[in-house]
Amino acid sequence: MKLRSLTLENIRRFAGKTARLDGIGDGITVVSEANEFGKTTFFDALHALFFEKYSSSGKTIKSMQPPSGGGLRIAAEFEHDGALYRLEKRFLSKKGAALFDGATNRLIAQDGEAEAWVTRLLGEGDGGPAGLLWVRQGVLGLEAENASQGEKKKLADARRDLMSSVMGEIDAVTGGRRMDRIRKDCETDLRAITTPTGRPTGAWKQALEEQAALQDELETLTGQCSVLQSTLRERTQVEAELFRLNDPDARKRLADDLDAAQQEFGKAQAQEGKIAEAQQRVVICQMEQDRIARELAGFDDKTRQYDLAVSQLASLNAQIAEASEQERASKARLVEARQALDAGQAHIQKRRAAMDQALKHEKLKSAEQELARLNSVLKQAKEHVDAISQAESVLKATKATKADLTRAEGLARDILHAETVIAATAPSLKLTYLSDQRAMHDGLFVDQDGLVALHDGSEIEFPGVAKLVFSSGKDGSEQLRSTLERNRAELQAILDNCALSSVDELRSALQETTDAEAQKVTAKQVLNALAPDGIDAIHARVKELAALGQELEPDNGEGVTVDEARHVLRSSEDALNTLQVASSAAQTSYDQHRETVIRLGAERNVCQQNIDRFNHDLGDEAARSDLKSKMLSDLATARQKTNEATQTLEDLRKQSADILTVRANLQRSEAAMKAANDRRAALGLRQTDLNARIEAQAGQGIEEKRDETAERLERVSQRVQRFEDEAAALTKLLTVLDAMREQARETYFGPVQEELEPLLKILHGEAALQFDSDTVMPEVLTRNGDEERLDSLSGGTQEQIAILTRLAFARLFARQGRHVPVVLDDALVFSDDDRIIRMFTALNRVALDQQILVFTCRQMAFAQLGGHQPVIQIEDLH
């Protein structure tokens, strides 16, 4: 089967519209559109057409209905065994299914028969070829992640049936049905004594439970015997330890040790108090020393700043005197430069007046020449304006449009086709007269041996005898005739609207319109070239030039030329520029010297203020000397006090004991005393308890009960061992049978491996796939000698392998003569640039004799896939 077209009516986003996909080729066909265009809608519609019953109104069909409601129609044209067919289904409203001959439009089957025909074509259920080869958006593997167990079983059965049908006799692969029977008998015997997971059950479980119970009982009795012996030994040890703890000398040693530790800890605490006081004294002395040092440093800094300010003031006075002299000299130069500049400006005014007079005379000559040219342009422009007006008259008189012609020509073709089909399929009647009497057909006499074409309502009258009225009933042409009448009415409406009588007249009228439009465009282009700013602008310029001619006085021949006047003016302007530069330089020099005098004066004022402030803070030189001597003396005294306090602290620390060691010794003594008292009390209670337990266990015959239980356990253990041997033998036999069936695995998966090998080489070089025998799905990928489970690979690699596997399945179906197209909806979404090009190569390799339909929104990436790229046509429903 090869798809050729797909038509949707009133489906999802195509509400009230018809969406048609034509031009599906033999190899790769790529439908590349943006997101939200409706590509997945086409995929879902295709799946519903071939797998959903027309009577269905379930979730799948309801999800395809647009918000506005209404019935759904889906149709597809496809080839099968060299013949063209068309399958149509209507859902929710006017439900039905129909299969037509694509060449003659003959109805082949309807409703259930049509669906049964398609089922036979594609295989039973959605687990058949299409179910394996049509990949929905978002499915990475061979099965959707959210697929139910039933759906997974259908797909697994389809894959298994495909493998079996390719290989022929399945017994030749699995080792024969005899092996299956032997394996089943072994498994039945094994299941009688074990669960499927290998856990014991039945008689074996009962023997194990009895064995466990006896082992528990034996352990209990043995433990009780051991407890009695250990209890006697423990009572002896408890009595000996109590004797040692109650010794008077031992108790006195503990008391003396605790008293000594307490006295030592008291002395250590008193010494720690003295050290804390000494530490506080050191901190106070150090703070006083730091304060005096900071004050001394501040005094020295201010003294240095005062000396620097006095030196700076003397330097500024000398700089101000020099700058004032330079200011007076630059001012004199500025006055001289300004006088020369004023004289130059007066001279340049005279030269400019002469230049203006020369320009006026030259402008008059240019205006006369431009006026003559514009008058010529106006004449040519008027001719093209008239041509535009004539073309617009033709365009205004025509009501027809290109859309009218396109629709009319399509309707005419449809009408001709329908009339031809009706004429070819309509019944006819041949009359042969036996007398002179003539029959009449629709009011006209029929000639001798005349052939009468019949249609609904045709009347054949035999005057005076009878009248025959022909009725075709509900035959297959009723819909075609209805369509023919609608098309005729629509065509006539188009012609009436255009005030024309035929399609040829409509075509001629549009040709005249096209010619007029071309003439109008040409005239406008020439007019734009002649008058880029419009004709009104030319008229305005003509008036402006005429007025200019009246304003300008004619040249009397006495003035100089424009070039002569311009030369003299430029010489004068150069001289003036030189004077302006000299004046500007003199001004800049004066401004700089003046700013220097002002800046130095401001700096001198700031310097004098700093000197006054330092004199206020420091006093005269004698006072400064006395103050520094006192500060040095105070600093030496503070340093001596700090050293003395630090020495006192060090002496105290050397004389003191380690407080942590003393505290630890006290805690040890207290803990030893408490532990002895607690142990003495605990041993007394334990001694009482042991005496009571020994009295309770004496005389119960525990050892005799232990020996009897040991004999019973030996007999049960032998029975358990027999069950273990039987289960081991059956398990080993099953393992051998499974190994033999595994040896046939390569033969079983040989065909699909043969198809996969060249495709895998395109993507991964010398890679290979291993299939799971139960699920018939890829399980392990081997690359570069390493085996990787598919579920551990990236999403992109899983998707690529799944698509290659589907392509291999498609090749296997083709071997059996079941050609089903591969349909991919937004596949390869996780592939990088390199891998996607290799996948495109694999798809093209398979597409040499396999139809592949790809829906994608990745327009740029899939441009390199090649193949056919049909356009989806969308029209409003009539």
PDB file of C-alpha atoms in Angstrom, residues 146-155:
ATOM      1  CA  ASN A 146       2.356   4.988  28.916  1.00  0.00           C
ATOM      2  CA  ALA A 147       1.149   2.013  26.835  1.00  0.00           C
ATOM      3  CA  SER A 148      -1.063  -0.462  28.699  1.00  0.00           C
ATOM      4  CA  GLN A 149      -0.066  -4.105  29.190  1.00  0.00           C
ATOM      5  CA  GLY A 150      -2.659  -5.101  26.594  1.00  0.00           C
ATOM      6  CA  GLU A 151      -1.217  -2.696  24.023  1.00  0.00           C
ATOM      7  CA  LYS A 152       2.326  -3.912  24.743  1.00  0.00           C
ATOM      8  CA  LYS A 153       1.199  -7.553  24.311  1.00  0.00           C
ATOM      9  CA  LYS A 154      -0.425  -6.741  20.935  1.00  0.00           C
ATOM     10  CA  LEU A 155       2.760  -5.113  19.668  1.00  0.00           C
TER      11      LEU A 155
END
